[in-house]
Amino acid sequence: MSRVWFAGALETVATYWQVARTDGVTLGFVSHDRDLAFDGVLHRSAPGMTPSAIRKQAGFAPDSADVEGVLVHDAIRSIDLAAGRYDNARIAIGLVDWESLETQALYSGTLGEVSEDGGRFAAELRSGKAALERDPVPRTSPTCRADFCSAECGLSSARFTHRAAIAALDRDANTATLDTGPSPATLVGGWLRWRDGASAGLASEIVAADGTALILADLLPEGTEPGALVTVREGCDRTLATCRTRFANTRNFRGEPFLPGNDLLARMPRAR
């Protein structure tokens, strides 16, 4: 028989938060006066964190909530927020009995925009039901709709992933040059992930190549120096020509390059 929460006048109940970052780090917090360990995570005492009302919808509309609190833990640092370590992190909010450690999940989703002002942070939470608002019907497109090395693409990610070290950095141009690896042109559209130092776990899209230098979408992390270890994965421009000549993977191409576009429908007849 499941527990009925708040059935009595006095309850040993606190609110917990679990934050699973995309770099593999999971943090836990609880609105209790001492740390609690459950679900394999140590939840640190954070009485300054206060959740808003969680508004749950009966239909497919996303549930809504937000959370704000004081940056009182080393685990939540302004530098990490600014570096994007909490972007798109998975969030779980629920109740925990601080005596029996019985839990009840109330909300799950991902972190949206995180902002800081005067030592306090506020975060928008996006409900897991938000995914149900997406249109599942694929649309036609001249380029491939499949993500590179996804199940639809069919190519192995390991085949196009490489390890290297940083040979040079240019903070003014926001570029990084590798000591070894494939042609920089093949890395455009892929990503670079830092493997050590203060920036370990952070990743950035490679948006262009300037000679041997890679231009990154995100600013180079503070404290990063030449010699830092990185992992890079090649990219794909999603065109049929690249799919055929570079990858020999046209059987998995998810696009319609020869389908007439809207410009043909709007074309006016001309006298010959």
mmCIF file of C-alpha atoms in Angstrom:
data_model
loop_
_atom_site.group_PDB
_atom_site.id
_atom_site.type_symbol
_atom_site.label_atom_id
_atom_site.label_comp_id
_atom_site.label_asym_id
_atom_site.label_seq_id
_atom_site.Cartn_x
_atom_site.Cartn_y
_atom_site.Cartn_z
ATOM 1 C CA MET A 1 0.000 0.000 0.000
ATOM 2 C CA SER A 2 1.453 3.344 -1.033
ATOM 3 C CA ARG A 3 1.954 6.067 1.495
ATOM 4 C CA VAL A 4 -0.503 8.945 1.830
ATOM 5 C CA TRP A 5 1.582 12.076 2.210
ATOM 6 C CA PHE A 6 0.539 14.891 4.572
ATOM 7 C CA ALA A 7 -2.124 12.728 6.152
ATOM 8 C CA GLY A 8 -1.230 13.885 9.662
ATOM 9 C CA ALA A 9 -0.796 17.202 11.418
ATOM 10 C CA LEU A 10 2.978 16.685 11.734
ATOM 11 C CA GLU A 11 5.106 15.205 8.936
ATOM 12 C CA THR A 12 8.811 14.424 8.578
ATOM 13 C CA VAL A 13 8.862 15.542 4.951
ATOM 14 C CA ALA A 14 11.304 17.652 2.948
ATOM 15 C CA THR A 15 11.604 18.589 -0.714
ATOM 16 C CA TYR A 16 14.489 17.201 -2.758
ATOM 17 C CA TRP A 17 16.066 18.161 -6.062
ATOM 18 C CA GLN A 18 18.279 16.020 -8.278
ATOM 19 C CA VAL A 19 20.302 17.667 -11.049
ATOM 20 C CA ALA A 20 21.910 15.365 -13.641
ATOM 21 C CA ARG A 21 24.252 17.438 -15.792
ATOM 22 C CA THR A 22 25.107 16.484 -19.354
ATOM 23 C CA ASP A 23 28.779 16.031 -18.386
ATOM 24 C CA GLY A 24 27.857 13.066 -16.158
ATOM 25 C CA VAL A 25 27.817 14.850 -12.778
ATOM 26 C CA THR A 26 24.698 14.343 -10.624
ATOM 27 C CA LEU A 27 23.975 16.693 -7.715
ATOM 28 C CA GLY A 28 21.337 16.386 -5.018
ATOM 29 C CA PHE A 29 19.837 18.934 -2.622
ATOM 30 C CA VAL A 30 17.216 18.728 0.098
ATOM 31 C CA SER A 31 15.300 21.376 2.055
ATOM 32 C CA HIS A 32 16.291 19.756 5.352
ATOM 33 C CA ASP A 33 18.768 20.833 8.029
ATOM 34 C CA ARG A 34 21.134 17.923 7.313
ATOM 35 C CA ASP A 35 22.362 15.931 4.342
ATOM 36 C CA LEU A 36 20.384 12.874 3.229
ATOM 37 C CA ALA A 37 21.641 9.974 1.091
ATOM 38 C CA PHE A 38 19.115 8.092 -1.057
ATOM 39 C CA ASP A 39 18.751 6.922 -4.664
ATOM 40 C CA GLY A 40 22.532 6.542 -4.734
ATOM 41 C CA VAL A 41 23.029 10.313 -4.425
ATOM 42 C CA LEU A 42 24.106 12.424 -1.442
ATOM 43 C CA HIS A 43 21.564 15.228 -1.178
ATOM 44 C CA ARG A 44 23.145 18.237 0.480
ATOM 45 C CA SER A 45 21.225 20.342 2.943
ATOM 46 C CA ALA A 46 19.989 23.448 1.107
ATOM 47 C CA PRO A 47 17.253 25.144 3.134
ATOM 48 C CA GLY A 48 17.758 28.294 1.042
ATOM 49 C CA MET A 49 16.447 26.608 -2.089
ATOM 50 C CA THR A 50 12.726 27.112 -2.494
ATOM 51 C CA PRO A 51 10.549 25.573 -5.225
ATOM 52 C CA SER A 52 7.596 27.399 -6.678
ATOM 53 C CA ALA A 53 4.202 25.770 -6.950
ATOM 54 C CA ILE A 54 4.328 22.903 -9.427
ATOM 55 C CA ARG A 55 1.420 23.303 -11.817
ATOM 56 C CA LYS A 56 0.493 19.925 -13.316
ATOM 57 C CA GLN A 57 -1.741 19.741 -16.376
ATOM 58 C CA ALA A 58 -4.156 16.897 -17.051
ATOM 59 C CA GLY A 59 -3.535 16.994 -20.803
ATOM 60 C CA PHE A 60 -0.367 17.075 -22.887
ATOM 61 C CA ALA A 61 0.431 20.695 -22.007
ATOM 62 C CA PRO A 62 3.788 20.853 -20.179
ATOM 63 C CA ASP A 63 3.797 21.085 -16.401
ATOM 64 C CA SER A 64 5.509 24.231 -15.143
ATOM 65 C CA ALA A 65 7.750 25.057 -12.210
ATOM 66 C CA ASP A 66 10.821 27.051 -11.326
ATOM 67 C CA VAL A 67 13.397 27.107 -8.565
ATOM 68 C CA GLU A 68 15.529 29.801 -7.040
ATOM 69 C CA GLY A 69 18.019 29.871 -4.210
ATOM 70 C CA VAL A 70 21.291 31.110 -2.831
ATOM 71 C CA LEU A 71 24.601 29.888 -4.231
ATOM 72 C CA VAL A 72 25.672 28.391 -0.938
ATOM 73 C CA HIS A 73 27.335 25.207 -2.209
ATOM 74 C CA ASP A 74 30.628 24.821 -3.999
ATOM 75 C CA ALA A 75 28.746 22.377 -6.235
ATOM 76 C CA ILE A 76 26.732 25.240 -7.746
ATOM 77 C CA ARG A 77 29.222 27.884 -8.758
ATOM 78 C CA SER A 78 28.731 30.991 -10.842
ATOM 79 C CA ILE A 79 31.585 29.948 -13.117
ATOM 80 C CA ASP A 80 29.847 26.623 -13.822
ATOM 81 C CA LEU A 81 26.562 28.372 -14.603
ATOM 82 C CA ALA A 82 28.334 30.782 -16.954
ATOM 83 C CA ALA A 83 30.195 27.910 -18.631
ATOM 84 C CA GLY A 84 26.911 26.162 -19.432
ATOM 85 C CA ARG A 85 27.503 23.077 -17.295
ATOM 86 C CA TYR A 86 23.864 23.183 -16.182
ATOM 87 C CA ASP A 87 22.320 23.807 -19.598
ATOM 88 C CA ASN A 88 19.799 21.067 -20.474
ATOM 89 C CA ALA A 89 20.495 19.216 -17.223
ATOM 90 C CA ARG A 90 17.827 16.690 -16.202
ATOM 91 C CA ILE A 91 15.858 17.704 -13.112
ATOM 92 C CA ALA A 92 13.805 15.652 -10.676
ATOM 93 C CA ILE A 93 11.834 17.202 -7.802
ATOM 94 C CA GLY A 94 9.983 15.261 -5.140
ATOM 95 C CA LEU A 95 9.262 14.598 -1.493
ATOM 96 C CA VAL A 96 11.431 12.618 0.907
ATOM 97 C CA ASP A 97 10.747 11.424 4.437
ATOM 98 C CA TRP A 98 13.919 12.336 6.320
ATOM 99 C CA GLU A 99 13.445 9.434 8.732
ATOM 100 C CA SER A 100 12.481 6.517 6.462
ATOM 101 C CA LEU A 101 13.968 8.042 3.248
ATOM 102 C CA GLU A 102 10.794 7.088 1.380
ATOM 103 C CA THR A 103 10.386 9.277 -1.685
ATOM 104 C CA GLN A 104 7.644 10.489 -3.988
ATOM 105 C CA ALA A 105 8.503 12.048 -7.355
ATOM 106 C CA LEU A 106 6.542 15.187 -8.220
ATOM 107 C CA TYR A 107 8.208 16.613 -11.305
ATOM 108 C CA SER A 108 10.766 15.718 -13.963
ATOM 109 C CA GLY A 109 12.135 17.721 -16.832
ATOM 110 C CA THR A 110 15.182 19.680 -17.934
ATOM 111 C CA LEU A 111 16.745 22.976 -16.965
ATOM 112 C CA GLY A 112 16.053 25.835 -19.304
ATOM 113 C CA GLU A 113 17.592 29.264 -18.929
ATOM 114 C CA VAL A 114 19.736 29.705 -15.809
ATOM 115 C CA SER A 115 20.404 33.238 -14.576
ATOM 116 C CA GLU A 116 22.308 34.711 -11.643
ATOM 117 C CA ASP A 117 21.859 38.061 -9.925
ATOM 118 C CA GLY A 118 23.644 39.147 -6.775
ATOM 119 C CA GLY A 119 24.657 35.673 -5.657
ATOM 120 C CA ARG A 120 21.260 34.101 -6.327
ATOM 121 C CA PHE A 121 20.279 31.911 -9.230
ATOM 122 C CA ALA A 122 16.953 31.240 -10.884
ATOM 123 C CA ALA A 123 16.209 28.475 -13.352
ATOM 124 C CA GLU A 124 13.326 27.771 -15.700
ATOM 125 C CA LEU A 125 12.268 24.130 -15.629
ATOM 126 C CA ARG A 126 10.931 22.420 -18.732
ATOM 127 C CA SER A 127 8.595 19.514 -18.148
ATOM 128 C CA GLY A 128 9.259 16.149 -19.749
ATOM 129 C CA LYS A 129 5.817 16.446 -21.351
ATOM 130 C CA ALA A 130 7.149 19.268 -23.533
ATOM 131 C CA ALA A 131 8.440 16.580 -25.906
ATOM 132 C CA LEU A 132 4.826 15.575 -26.599
ATOM 133 C CA GLU A 133 4.206 18.977 -28.193
ATOM 134 C CA ARG A 134 6.616 18.210 -31.018
ATOM 135 C CA ASP A 135 5.132 17.212 -34.337
ATOM 136 C CA PRO A 136 6.244 13.584 -34.922
ATOM 137 C CA VAL A 137 5.478 13.717 -38.654
ATOM 138 C CA PRO A 138 8.697 14.235 -40.668
ATOM 139 C CA ARG A 139 8.754 17.054 -43.194
ATOM 140 C CA THR A 140 10.456 16.923 -46.563
ATOM 141 C CA SER A 141 13.819 18.637 -46.909
ATOM 142 C CA PRO A 142 16.586 18.693 -49.528
ATOM 143 C CA THR A 143 19.171 17.881 -46.843
ATOM 144 C CA CYS A 144 19.301 14.899 -44.498
ATOM 145 C CA ARG A 145 17.119 15.132 -41.383
ATOM 146 C CA ALA A 146 18.969 12.400 -39.480
ATOM 147 C CA ASP A 147 21.515 13.357 -36.854
ATOM 148 C CA PHE A 148 25.017 12.334 -37.849
ATOM 149 C CA CYS A 149 25.905 8.886 -36.453
ATOM 150 C CA SER A 150 22.401 8.406 -35.033
ATOM 151 C CA ALA A 151 20.386 5.207 -35.430
ATOM 152 C CA GLU A 152 18.734 6.650 -38.546
ATOM 153 C CA CYS A 153 22.090 7.616 -40.017
ATOM 154 C CA GLY A 154 23.528 4.164 -39.335
ATOM 155 C CA LEU A 155 27.184 5.241 -39.164
ATOM 156 C CA SER A 156 29.338 4.411 -36.142
ATOM 157 C CA SER A 157 30.211 7.386 -33.941
ATOM 158 C CA ALA A 158 33.441 5.688 -32.815
ATOM 159 C CA ARG A 159 34.677 5.617 -36.407
ATOM 160 C CA PHE A 160 34.542 9.410 -36.642
ATOM 161 C CA THR A 161 35.632 10.276 -33.096
ATOM 162 C CA HIS A 162 39.268 11.147 -32.403
ATOM 163 C CA ARG A 163 41.440 12.086 -29.449
ATOM 164 C CA ALA A 164 44.003 14.860 -29.673
ATOM 165 C CA ALA A 165 45.735 17.618 -27.740
ATOM 166 C CA ILE A 166 45.495 21.367 -28.217
ATOM 167 C CA ALA A 167 48.518 22.733 -30.082
ATOM 168 C CA ALA A 168 47.465 26.393 -30.051
ATOM 169 C CA LEU A 169 44.629 28.638 -28.874
ATOM 170 C CA ASP A 170 43.574 32.063 -30.149
ATOM 171 C CA ARG A 171 41.114 33.674 -27.750
ATOM 172 C CA ASP A 172 40.579 36.714 -29.976
ATOM 173 C CA ALA A 173 39.457 34.516 -32.881
ATOM 174 C CA ASN A 174 37.997 31.852 -30.556
ATOM 175 C CA THR A 175 39.888 29.096 -32.339
ATOM 176 C CA ALA A 176 41.690 25.931 -31.298
ATOM 177 C CA THR A 177 44.328 24.074 -33.296
ATOM 178 C CA LEU A 178 44.907 20.354 -32.754
ATOM 179 C CA ASP A 179 48.287 18.640 -32.696
ATOM 180 C CA THR A 180 46.956 15.733 -34.739
ATOM 181 C CA GLY A 181 43.748 14.391 -36.219
ATOM 182 C CA PRO A 182 41.716 14.481 -39.425
ATOM 183 C CA SER A 183 41.475 17.409 -41.801
ATOM 184 C CA PRO A 184 39.908 20.427 -40.039
ATOM 185 C CA ALA A 185 37.341 20.688 -42.847
ATOM 186 C CA THR A 186 35.915 17.269 -41.922
ATOM 187 C CA LEU A 187 35.369 18.433 -38.323
ATOM 188 C CA VAL A 188 33.065 21.327 -39.278
ATOM 189 C CA GLY A 189 29.584 20.613 -37.950
ATOM 190 C CA GLY A 190 30.994 18.245 -35.347
ATOM 191 C CA TRP A 191 31.998 18.967 -31.775
ATOM 192 C CA LEU A 192 34.995 19.318 -29.486
ATOM 193 C CA ARG A 193 34.875 18.104 -25.873
ATOM 194 C CA TRP A 194 37.497 19.037 -23.275
ATOM 195 C CA ARG A 195 38.844 16.023 -21.386
ATOM 196 C CA ASP A 196 40.923 17.535 -18.582
ATOM 197 C CA GLY A 197 41.483 20.677 -16.547
ATOM 198 C CA ALA A 198 38.841 23.084 -15.265
ATOM 199 C CA SER A 199 36.845 22.728 -18.489
ATOM 200 C CA ALA A 200 36.672 18.906 -18.436
ATOM 201 C CA GLY A 201 33.304 17.692 -19.709
ATOM 202 C CA LEU A 202 32.362 20.875 -21.567
ATOM 203 C CA ALA A 203 31.692 20.598 -25.290
ATOM 204 C CA SER A 204 31.299 23.069 -28.125
ATOM 205 C CA GLU A 205 30.151 22.813 -31.724
ATOM 206 C CA ILE A 206 32.786 23.324 -34.405
ATOM 207 C CA VAL A 207 31.193 25.891 -36.716
ATOM 208 C CA ALA A 208 33.998 26.472 -39.234
ATOM 209 C CA ALA A 209 37.654 25.916 -40.028
ATOM 210 C CA ASP A 210 40.238 28.623 -40.723
ATOM 211 C CA GLY A 211 43.196 26.798 -42.196
ATOM 212 C CA THR A 212 44.237 24.358 -39.481
ATOM 213 C CA ALA A 213 42.331 26.215 -36.750
ATOM 214 C CA LEU A 214 38.849 25.188 -35.595
ATOM 215 C CA ILE A 215 36.343 27.971 -34.895
ATOM 216 C CA LEU A 216 34.149 27.057 -31.921
ATOM 217 C CA ALA A 217 30.561 28.127 -31.277
ATOM 218 C CA ASP A 218 31.191 28.747 -27.561
ATOM 219 C CA LEU A 219 33.883 30.922 -26.034
ATOM 220 C CA LEU A 220 37.057 29.118 -25.036
ATOM 221 C CA PRO A 221 36.792 28.184 -21.342
ATOM 222 C CA GLU A 222 38.838 30.197 -18.871
ATOM 223 C CA GLY A 223 42.023 28.500 -17.744
ATOM 224 C CA THR A 224 42.357 26.360 -20.861
ATOM 225 C CA GLU A 225 45.922 26.210 -22.159
ATOM 226 C CA PRO A 226 47.768 24.515 -25.046
ATOM 227 C CA GLY A 227 48.398 20.876 -24.258
ATOM 228 C CA ALA A 228 44.862 20.285 -22.982
ATOM 229 C CA LEU A 229 43.396 16.953 -24.049
ATOM 230 C CA VAL A 230 40.248 16.922 -26.176
ATOM 231 C CA THR A 231 37.926 14.570 -28.018
ATOM 232 C CA VAL A 232 36.592 15.672 -31.396
ATOM 233 C CA ARG A 233 33.979 14.181 -33.662
ATOM 234 C CA GLU A 234 33.681 14.834 -37.347
ATOM 235 C CA GLY A 235 30.651 16.610 -38.784
ATOM 236 C CA CYS A 236 28.394 16.286 -41.808
ATOM 237 C CA ASP A 237 26.842 19.012 -43.963
ATOM 238 C CA ARG A 238 23.801 16.742 -44.571
ATOM 239 C CA THR A 239 23.966 16.964 -48.371
ATOM 240 C CA LEU A 240 23.461 14.001 -50.686
ATOM 241 C CA ALA A 241 26.828 14.608 -52.339
ATOM 242 C CA THR A 242 28.675 14.331 -49.018
ATOM 243 C CA CYS A 243 26.650 11.289 -48.003
ATOM 244 C CA ARG A 244 27.566 9.568 -51.278
ATOM 245 C CA THR A 245 31.204 10.547 -51.818
ATOM 246 C CA ARG A 246 32.511 10.803 -48.266
ATOM 247 C CA PHE A 247 30.453 8.263 -46.349
ATOM 248 C CA ALA A 248 28.994 5.914 -49.042
ATOM 249 C CA ASN A 249 25.791 5.952 -46.998
ATOM 250 C CA THR A 250 23.097 7.074 -49.436
ATOM 251 C CA ARG A 251 20.818 4.157 -48.514
ATOM 252 C CA ASN A 252 20.300 5.862 -45.136
ATOM 253 C CA PHE A 253 19.970 9.395 -46.517
ATOM 254 C CA ARG A 254 16.902 11.024 -44.947
ATOM 255 C CA GLY A 255 16.169 13.800 -47.414
ATOM 256 C CA GLU A 256 14.500 14.557 -50.742
ATOM 257 C CA PRO A 257 17.086 16.500 -52.779
ATOM 258 C CA PHE A 258 15.201 16.078 -56.071
ATOM 259 C CA LEU A 259 11.736 17.029 -54.805
ATOM 260 C CA PRO A 260 10.613 20.369 -56.320
ATOM 261 C CA GLY A 261 10.394 23.162 -53.772
ATOM 262 C CA ASN A 262 7.850 25.915 -53.178
ATOM 263 C CA ASP A 263 9.597 28.128 -55.719
ATOM 264 C CA LEU A 264 8.358 25.807 -58.482
ATOM 265 C CA LEU A 265 4.754 26.138 -57.284
ATOM 266 C CA ALA A 266 5.029 29.925 -57.340
ATOM 267 C CA ARG A 267 6.662 30.089 -60.757
ATOM 268 C CA MET A 268 4.656 32.015 -63.350
ATOM 269 C CA PRO A 269 4.237 30.760 -66.935
ATOM 270 C CA ARG A 270 6.357 32.534 -69.499
ATOM 271 C CA ALA A 271 5.858 32.872 -73.236
ATOM 272 C CA ARG A 272 8.398 31.031 -75.355
#
